Amino acid sequence: MVGYNPGAQGAGPSPKEAASAGSAAGMVTRALISPFDVLKIRFQLQIEPVSSRCPGGKYWGVFQASRRIVSEEGFSAFWKGHIPAQLLSIGYGAVQFTSFEFLTKVVHETTPYDSQTSGVHFVCGGLAACSATVVCQPLDTLRTRFAAQGEPKVYSNLRQAVAMMCSTEGASTFYRGLSPTLLAVFPYAGLQFFFYNFFKRLLDPPPTAADSGGNLRSLLCGGGAGIISKTITYPLDLFKKRLQVGGFEEARVQFGQVGSLEGLVFMQGVFFTF
């Protein structure tokens, strides 16, 4: 995530190395967080309040939702849609890291700006994420639908899901929710790269000190950057998820109220879905 660094000793990572690093990181991360991602999607798609104080919906808390998913669908339900999710993580990480490395190098070589400044990381990180989003949006839509469906399944495998969506909704359905995704992903990724760069500079040891905590420091910087950026842009991620399941209402009936959303409108400073 450091981007092009002209001051680094030795040659920087090649595009192939950047793509491999991004893909591997995305693959491992996705496998570890998949249960939390499934819970997040279920909560995002529930129209009723997700609260123990108003338990009118199917899910009203993390532990209650986890127990209910296991009892109704089995433990493997936490990895529903794992194949498209892994393809998404691998492809997204490859495109994003390669684009970020390329863009920061172009900025450094063609402009007076230093490629290691936080401002450059914000802009280049946002543009890199936008390019990865456009390439990988179909996989994101598939992942959302697999994680959203209960039992019995509407889609039993990836091939059937692609064929059914193309025949009943058209190829454009794979890009449902692209507008809020792009609106969210630029500031999300930009802020993520920005804060990672900021925290890394803040926590870097003095030049004369021995550096023995590099991996832990990177974990703390990446985690902090991710929490801040995701919190700021989370509402747009919710809009995206609800748009992605448009036309998929029959698989959501057992989960409670079902809404039908067709687009995103900005009105009077507030985002509304309709």
mmCIF file of C-alpha atoms in Angstrom:
data_model
loop_
_atom_site.group_PDB
_atom_site.id
_atom_site.type_symbol
_atom_site.label_atom_id
_atom_site.label_comp_id
_atom_site.label_asym_id
_atom_site.label_seq_id
_atom_site.Cartn_x
_atom_site.Cartn_y
_atom_site.Cartn_z
ATOM 1 C CA MET A 1 0.000 0.000 0.000
ATOM 2 C CA VAL A 2 2.985 2.358 -0.017
ATOM 3 C CA GLY A 3 2.814 3.047 -3.745
ATOM 4 C CA TYR A 4 5.761 4.166 -5.834
ATOM 5 C CA ASN A 5 8.675 5.136 -3.600
ATOM 6 C CA PRO A 6 11.652 6.623 -5.466
ATOM 7 C CA GLY A 7 13.684 6.669 -2.256
ATOM 8 C CA ALA A 8 13.368 2.954 -1.573
ATOM 9 C CA GLN A 9 16.504 0.857 -1.825
ATOM 10 C CA GLY A 10 16.495 -1.427 -4.844
ATOM 11 C CA ALA A 11 13.846 -1.599 -7.529
ATOM 12 C CA GLY A 12 10.221 -1.090 -6.560
ATOM 13 C CA PRO A 13 7.629 -3.796 -7.086
ATOM 14 C CA SER A 14 6.802 -4.598 -10.680
ATOM 15 C CA PRO A 15 3.162 -4.477 -11.847
ATOM 16 C CA LYS A 16 3.097 -8.277 -11.643
ATOM 17 C CA GLU A 17 4.431 -8.231 -8.077
ATOM 18 C CA ALA A 18 1.950 -5.530 -7.043
ATOM 19 C CA ALA A 19 -0.910 -7.523 -8.562
ATOM 20 C CA SER A 20 0.225 -10.724 -6.859
ATOM 21 C CA ALA A 21 0.585 -9.006 -3.483
ATOM 22 C CA GLY A 22 -2.847 -7.381 -3.770
ATOM 23 C CA SER A 23 -4.510 -10.619 -4.844
ATOM 24 C CA ALA A 24 -2.910 -12.682 -2.086
ATOM 25 C CA ALA A 25 -3.820 -10.120 0.573
ATOM 26 C CA GLY A 26 -7.409 -9.958 -0.645
ATOM 27 C CA MET A 27 -7.757 -13.737 -0.792
ATOM 28 C CA VAL A 28 -6.521 -14.320 2.763
ATOM 29 C CA THR A 29 -8.530 -11.416 4.176
ATOM 30 C CA ARG A 30 -11.732 -12.569 2.473
ATOM 31 C CA ALA A 31 -11.421 -16.110 3.845
ATOM 32 C CA LEU A 32 -10.992 -14.790 7.391
ATOM 33 C CA ILE A 33 -13.745 -12.155 7.414
ATOM 34 C CA SER A 34 -16.391 -13.985 5.361
ATOM 35 C CA PRO A 35 -18.666 -14.744 8.373
ATOM 36 C CA PHE A 36 -18.692 -11.078 9.371
ATOM 37 C CA ASP A 37 -19.368 -10.056 5.783
ATOM 38 C CA VAL A 38 -22.386 -12.375 5.576
ATOM 39 C CA LEU A 39 -23.742 -10.912 8.817
ATOM 40 C CA LYS A 40 -23.183 -7.387 7.526
ATOM 41 C CA ILE A 41 -25.066 -8.100 4.296
ATOM 42 C CA ARG A 42 -27.987 -9.681 6.180
ATOM 43 C CA PHE A 43 -28.203 -6.642 8.456
ATOM 44 C CA GLN A 44 -27.926 -4.203 5.538
ATOM 45 C CA LEU A 45 -30.782 -5.835 3.638
ATOM 46 C CA GLN A 46 -33.155 -6.045 6.603
ATOM 47 C CA ILE A 47 -35.729 -3.251 6.455
ATOM 48 C CA GLU A 48 -36.905 -3.765 10.031
ATOM 49 C CA PRO A 49 -34.711 -2.245 12.781
ATOM 50 C CA VAL A 50 -31.650 -4.282 13.712
ATOM 51 C CA SER A 51 -31.993 -3.786 17.443
ATOM 52 C CA SER A 52 -32.723 -5.916 20.511
ATOM 53 C CA ARG A 53 -34.996 -3.110 21.727
ATOM 54 C CA CYS A 54 -37.234 -3.531 18.659
ATOM 55 C CA PRO A 55 -36.942 -7.259 17.860
ATOM 56 C CA GLY A 56 -39.466 -7.181 15.042
ATOM 57 C CA GLY A 57 -37.032 -8.257 12.353
ATOM 58 C CA LYS A 58 -35.478 -11.627 11.700
ATOM 59 C CA TYR A 59 -32.121 -10.481 13.070
ATOM 60 C CA TRP A 60 -31.610 -8.055 15.951
ATOM 61 C CA GLY A 61 -28.065 -8.687 17.152
ATOM 62 C CA VAL A 62 -24.756 -10.231 16.148
ATOM 63 C CA PHE A 63 -24.969 -13.269 18.442
ATOM 64 C CA GLN A 64 -28.682 -13.828 17.823
ATOM 65 C CA ALA A 65 -28.173 -13.599 14.058
ATOM 66 C CA SER A 66 -25.200 -15.965 14.197
ATOM 67 C CA ARG A 67 -27.160 -18.566 16.164
ATOM 68 C CA ARG A 68 -30.149 -18.270 13.841
ATOM 69 C CA ILE A 69 -28.076 -18.632 10.677
ATOM 70 C CA VAL A 70 -26.365 -21.737 12.068
ATOM 71 C CA SER A 71 -29.641 -23.324 13.188
ATOM 72 C CA GLU A 72 -31.502 -22.623 9.935
ATOM 73 C CA GLU A 73 -28.780 -22.895 7.303
ATOM 74 C CA GLY A 74 -25.791 -24.577 8.914
ATOM 75 C CA PHE A 75 -22.334 -23.289 9.787
ATOM 76 C CA SER A 76 -21.302 -23.300 6.125
ATOM 77 C CA ALA A 77 -23.797 -20.477 5.487
ATOM 78 C CA PHE A 78 -21.175 -18.032 6.748
ATOM 79 C CA TRP A 79 -19.234 -18.796 3.576
ATOM 80 C CA LYS A 80 -22.156 -18.485 1.150
ATOM 81 C CA GLY A 81 -20.935 -16.988 -2.098
ATOM 82 C CA HIS A 82 -17.343 -17.605 -1.119
ATOM 83 C CA ILE A 83 -16.242 -18.449 -4.672
ATOM 84 C CA PRO A 84 -17.419 -15.163 -6.250
ATOM 85 C CA ALA A 85 -16.191 -13.387 -3.109
ATOM 86 C CA GLN A 86 -12.715 -14.849 -3.533
ATOM 87 C CA LEU A 87 -12.695 -14.035 -7.241
ATOM 88 C CA LEU A 88 -13.782 -10.516 -6.296
ATOM 89 C CA SER A 89 -11.018 -10.125 -3.717
ATOM 90 C CA ILE A 90 -8.322 -11.500 -6.004
ATOM 91 C CA GLY A 91 -9.390 -9.417 -8.996
ATOM 92 C CA TYR A 92 -10.076 -6.271 -6.986
ATOM 93 C CA GLY A 93 -6.785 -6.464 -5.111
ATOM 94 C CA ALA A 94 -4.813 -7.067 -8.296
ATOM 95 C CA VAL A 95 -6.357 -4.160 -10.201
ATOM 96 C CA GLN A 96 -6.286 -1.766 -7.243
ATOM 97 C CA PHE A 97 -2.680 -2.378 -6.213
ATOM 98 C CA THR A 98 -1.403 -2.357 -9.791
ATOM 99 C CA SER A 99 -3.290 0.845 -10.581
ATOM 100 C CA PHE A 100 -2.123 2.518 -7.377
ATOM 101 C CA GLU A 101 1.511 1.658 -8.054
ATOM 102 C CA PHE A 102 1.194 2.885 -11.652
ATOM 103 C CA LEU A 103 -0.628 6.116 -10.778
ATOM 104 C CA THR A 104 1.750 7.142 -7.992
ATOM 105 C CA LYS A 105 4.692 6.544 -10.311
ATOM 106 C CA VAL A 106 3.102 8.647 -13.068
ATOM 107 C CA VAL A 107 2.392 11.468 -10.606
ATOM 108 C CA HIS A 108 5.977 11.426 -9.343
ATOM 109 C CA GLU A 109 7.529 11.400 -12.809
ATOM 110 C CA THR A 110 5.218 13.868 -14.576
ATOM 111 C CA THR A 111 4.256 16.365 -11.840
ATOM 112 C CA PRO A 112 6.123 18.312 -9.126
ATOM 113 C CA TYR A 113 4.349 16.323 -6.400
ATOM 114 C CA ASP A 114 6.047 13.686 -4.256
ATOM 115 C CA SER A 115 4.463 10.254 -4.709
ATOM 116 C CA GLN A 116 4.716 9.579 -0.964
ATOM 117 C CA THR A 117 2.585 12.514 0.230
ATOM 118 C CA SER A 118 -0.812 11.829 1.778
ATOM 119 C CA GLY A 119 -2.638 13.990 -0.764
ATOM 120 C CA VAL A 120 -1.244 12.025 -3.705
ATOM 121 C CA HIS A 121 -2.152 8.779 -1.962
ATOM 122 C CA PHE A 122 -5.734 10.018 -1.475
ATOM 123 C CA VAL A 123 -6.267 10.844 -5.163
ATOM 124 C CA CYS A 124 -4.380 7.866 -6.588
ATOM 125 C CA GLY A 125 -5.963 5.471 -4.095
ATOM 126 C CA GLY A 126 -9.445 6.684 -5.025
ATOM 127 C CA LEU A 127 -8.814 6.377 -8.765
ATOM 128 C CA ALA A 128 -7.275 2.922 -8.343
ATOM 129 C CA ALA A 129 -10.325 1.746 -6.387
ATOM 130 C CA CYS A 130 -12.704 3.137 -9.020
ATOM 131 C CA SER A 131 -10.937 1.204 -11.769
ATOM 132 C CA ALA A 132 -11.040 -1.992 -9.689
ATOM 133 C CA THR A 133 -14.737 -1.436 -8.921
ATOM 134 C CA VAL A 134 -15.753 -1.125 -12.570
ATOM 135 C CA VAL A 135 -13.842 -4.309 -13.448
ATOM 136 C CA CYS A 136 -15.144 -6.372 -10.509
ATOM 137 C CA GLN A 137 -18.700 -5.069 -9.966
ATOM 138 C CA PRO A 138 -20.382 -8.187 -11.487
ATOM 139 C CA LEU A 139 -18.610 -10.401 -8.947
ATOM 140 C CA ASP A 140 -19.685 -8.092 -6.142
ATOM 141 C CA THR A 141 -23.321 -8.377 -7.235
ATOM 142 C CA LEU A 142 -23.079 -12.167 -7.369
ATOM 143 C CA ARG A 143 -21.434 -12.281 -3.945
ATOM 144 C CA THR A 144 -24.195 -10.132 -2.431
ATOM 145 C CA ARG A 145 -26.982 -12.297 -3.841
ATOM 146 C CA PHE A 146 -25.420 -15.553 -2.669
ATOM 147 C CA ALA A 147 -24.916 -14.164 0.841
ATOM 148 C CA ALA A 148 -28.440 -12.706 0.887
ATOM 149 C CA GLN A 149 -30.368 -15.864 0.023
ATOM 150 C CA GLY A 150 -31.595 -18.284 2.650
ATOM 151 C CA GLU A 151 -32.883 -21.835 2.299
ATOM 152 C CA PRO A 152 -34.026 -23.206 -0.089
ATOM 153 C CA LYS A 153 -31.516 -21.532 -2.372
ATOM 154 C CA VAL A 154 -32.518 -19.703 -5.528
ATOM 155 C CA TYR A 155 -28.985 -19.983 -6.897
ATOM 156 C CA SER A 156 -27.262 -23.302 -6.278
ATOM 157 C CA ASN A 157 -23.991 -22.492 -8.018
ATOM 158 C CA LEU A 158 -22.158 -19.699 -9.824
ATOM 159 C CA ARG A 159 -22.903 -20.870 -13.364
ATOM 160 C CA GLN A 160 -26.617 -21.198 -12.699
ATOM 161 C CA ALA A 161 -26.722 -17.749 -11.071
ATOM 162 C CA VAL A 162 -25.045 -16.080 -14.060
ATOM 163 C CA ALA A 163 -27.328 -17.843 -16.549
ATOM 164 C CA MET A 164 -30.505 -17.051 -14.583
ATOM 165 C CA MET A 165 -29.614 -13.399 -14.069
ATOM 166 C CA CYS A 166 -28.768 -12.925 -17.746
ATOM 167 C CA SER A 167 -31.952 -14.606 -18.966
ATOM 168 C CA THR A 168 -34.413 -13.002 -16.531
ATOM 169 C CA GLU A 169 -32.897 -9.577 -15.807
ATOM 170 C CA GLY A 170 -30.372 -8.901 -18.545
ATOM 171 C CA ALA A 171 -26.623 -8.380 -18.428
ATOM 172 C CA SER A 172 -26.982 -4.861 -16.998
ATOM 173 C CA THR A 173 -28.177 -6.336 -13.697
ATOM 174 C CA PHE A 174 -24.566 -7.239 -12.869
ATOM 175 C CA TYR A 175 -23.879 -3.520 -12.559
ATOM 176 C CA ARG A 176 -26.743 -2.746 -10.185
ATOM 177 C CA GLY A 177 -25.550 -0.384 -7.487
ATOM 178 C CA LEU A 178 -22.553 0.858 -9.475
ATOM 179 C CA SER A 179 -23.401 4.547 -8.936
ATOM 180 C CA PRO A 180 -23.380 4.494 -5.113
ATOM 181 C CA THR A 181 -20.392 2.149 -5.261
ATOM 182 C CA LEU A 182 -18.327 4.642 -7.241
ATOM 183 C CA LEU A 183 -19.542 7.505 -5.064
ATOM 184 C CA ALA A 184 -18.369 5.590 -1.998
ATOM 185 C CA VAL A 185 -15.265 3.866 -3.244
ATOM 186 C CA PHE A 186 -13.287 6.957 -4.238
ATOM 187 C CA PRO A 187 -13.411 8.599 -0.793
ATOM 188 C CA TYR A 188 -13.224 5.185 0.926
ATOM 189 C CA ALA A 189 -10.078 4.036 -0.813
ATOM 190 C CA GLY A 190 -8.627 7.524 -0.923
ATOM 191 C CA LEU A 191 -9.089 7.932 2.820
ATOM 192 C CA GLN A 192 -7.772 4.418 3.419
ATOM 193 C CA PHE A 193 -4.532 5.118 1.565
ATOM 194 C CA PHE A 194 -4.379 8.636 3.073
ATOM 195 C CA PHE A 195 -4.729 7.488 6.687
ATOM 196 C CA TYR A 196 -2.456 4.490 6.152
ATOM 197 C CA ASN A 197 0.230 6.866 4.895
ATOM 198 C CA PHE A 198 -0.478 9.284 7.771
ATOM 199 C CA PHE A 199 -0.376 6.616 10.493
ATOM 200 C CA LYS A 200 2.707 5.010 8.973
ATOM 201 C CA ARG A 201 4.587 8.310 9.090
ATOM 202 C CA LEU A 202 3.306 8.916 12.621
ATOM 203 C CA LEU A 203 4.427 5.501 13.892
ATOM 204 C CA ASP A 204 7.685 5.200 11.951
ATOM 205 C CA PRO A 205 10.648 4.798 14.341
ATOM 206 C CA PRO A 206 13.409 7.426 14.382
ATOM 207 C CA PRO A 207 16.105 6.837 11.732
ATOM 208 C CA THR A 208 18.603 5.806 14.406
ATOM 209 C CA ALA A 209 16.298 3.357 16.176
ATOM 210 C CA ALA A 210 16.108 -0.358 15.448
ATOM 211 C CA ASP A 211 12.921 -1.286 13.602
ATOM 212 C CA SER A 212 11.525 -4.527 15.044
ATOM 213 C CA GLY A 213 7.783 -3.928 14.762
ATOM 214 C CA GLY A 214 7.253 -3.430 11.055
ATOM 215 C CA ASN A 215 4.507 -6.017 10.597
ATOM 216 C CA LEU A 216 2.590 -4.975 13.702
ATOM 217 C CA ARG A 217 2.887 -1.330 12.702
ATOM 218 C CA SER A 218 1.514 -2.097 9.243
ATOM 219 C CA LEU A 219 -1.389 -4.025 10.811
ATOM 220 C CA LEU A 220 -2.232 -1.118 13.117
ATOM 221 C CA CYS A 221 -1.956 1.438 10.327
ATOM 222 C CA GLY A 222 -4.068 -0.617 7.932
ATOM 223 C CA GLY A 223 -6.682 -1.432 10.566
ATOM 224 C CA GLY A 224 -7.012 2.157 11.718
ATOM 225 C CA ALA A 225 -7.223 3.444 8.160
ATOM 226 C CA GLY A 226 -9.877 0.867 7.275
ATOM 227 C CA ILE A 227 -12.063 1.640 10.309
ATOM 228 C CA ILE A 228 -12.075 5.387 9.665
ATOM 229 C CA SER A 229 -12.687 5.180 5.914
ATOM 230 C CA LYS A 230 -15.406 2.506 6.171
ATOM 231 C CA THR A 231 -17.255 4.412 8.894
ATOM 232 C CA ILE A 232 -17.363 7.579 6.802
ATOM 233 C CA THR A 233 -18.596 5.895 3.602
ATOM 234 C CA TYR A 234 -20.767 3.123 5.096
ATOM 235 C CA PRO A 235 -24.209 4.564 4.114
ATOM 236 C CA LEU A 236 -23.349 4.325 0.422
ATOM 237 C CA ASP A 237 -22.322 0.701 0.877
ATOM 238 C CA LEU A 238 -25.774 0.006 2.329
ATOM 239 C CA PHE A 239 -27.442 1.634 -0.700
ATOM 240 C CA LYS A 240 -25.294 -0.486 -3.004
ATOM 241 C CA LYS A 241 -26.268 -3.742 -1.326
ATOM 242 C CA ARG A 242 -29.985 -2.972 -1.490
ATOM 243 C CA LEU A 243 -29.774 -2.061 -5.160
ATOM 244 C CA GLN A 244 -27.852 -5.245 -5.961
ATOM 245 C CA VAL A 245 -30.714 -7.466 -4.794
ATOM 246 C CA GLY A 246 -33.313 -5.649 -6.887
ATOM 247 C CA GLY A 247 -35.219 -8.287 -8.891
ATOM 248 C CA PHE A 248 -34.185 -10.896 -6.316
ATOM 249 C CA GLU A 249 -37.139 -10.322 -3.988
ATOM 250 C CA GLU A 250 -38.414 -13.933 -4.069
ATOM 251 C CA ALA A 251 -35.285 -15.071 -2.227
ATOM 252 C CA ARG A 252 -35.817 -12.452 0.479
ATOM 253 C CA VAL A 253 -39.465 -13.061 1.432
ATOM 254 C CA GLN A 254 -38.612 -15.255 4.413
ATOM 255 C CA PHE A 255 -36.405 -12.510 5.857
ATOM 256 C CA GLY A 256 -39.239 -10.037 6.462
ATOM 257 C CA GLN A 257 -40.253 -6.886 4.603
ATOM 258 C CA VAL A 258 -38.991 -6.674 1.029
ATOM 259 C CA GLY A 259 -38.351 -3.375 -0.722
ATOM 260 C CA SER A 260 -37.864 -2.741 -4.427
ATOM 261 C CA LEU A 261 -35.171 -0.191 -5.252
ATOM 262 C CA GLU A 262 -34.381 1.019 -8.762
ATOM 263 C CA GLY A 263 -31.873 3.833 -8.427
ATOM 264 C CA LEU A 264 -30.191 6.507 -6.346
ATOM 265 C CA VAL A 265 -31.279 10.132 -6.113
ATOM 266 C CA PHE A 266 -29.562 12.982 -4.361
ATOM 267 C CA MET A 267 -32.113 15.440 -3.023
ATOM 268 C CA GLN A 268 -31.723 18.304 -0.572
ATOM 269 C CA GLY A 269 -28.398 17.042 0.716
ATOM 270 C CA VAL A 270 -29.675 13.565 1.608
ATOM 271 C CA PHE A 271 -29.372 10.299 -0.320
ATOM 272 C CA PHE A 272 -32.625 8.483 -1.031
ATOM 273 C CA THR A 273 -33.137 5.129 -2.707
ATOM 274 C CA PHE A 274 -36.284 4.442 -4.654
#
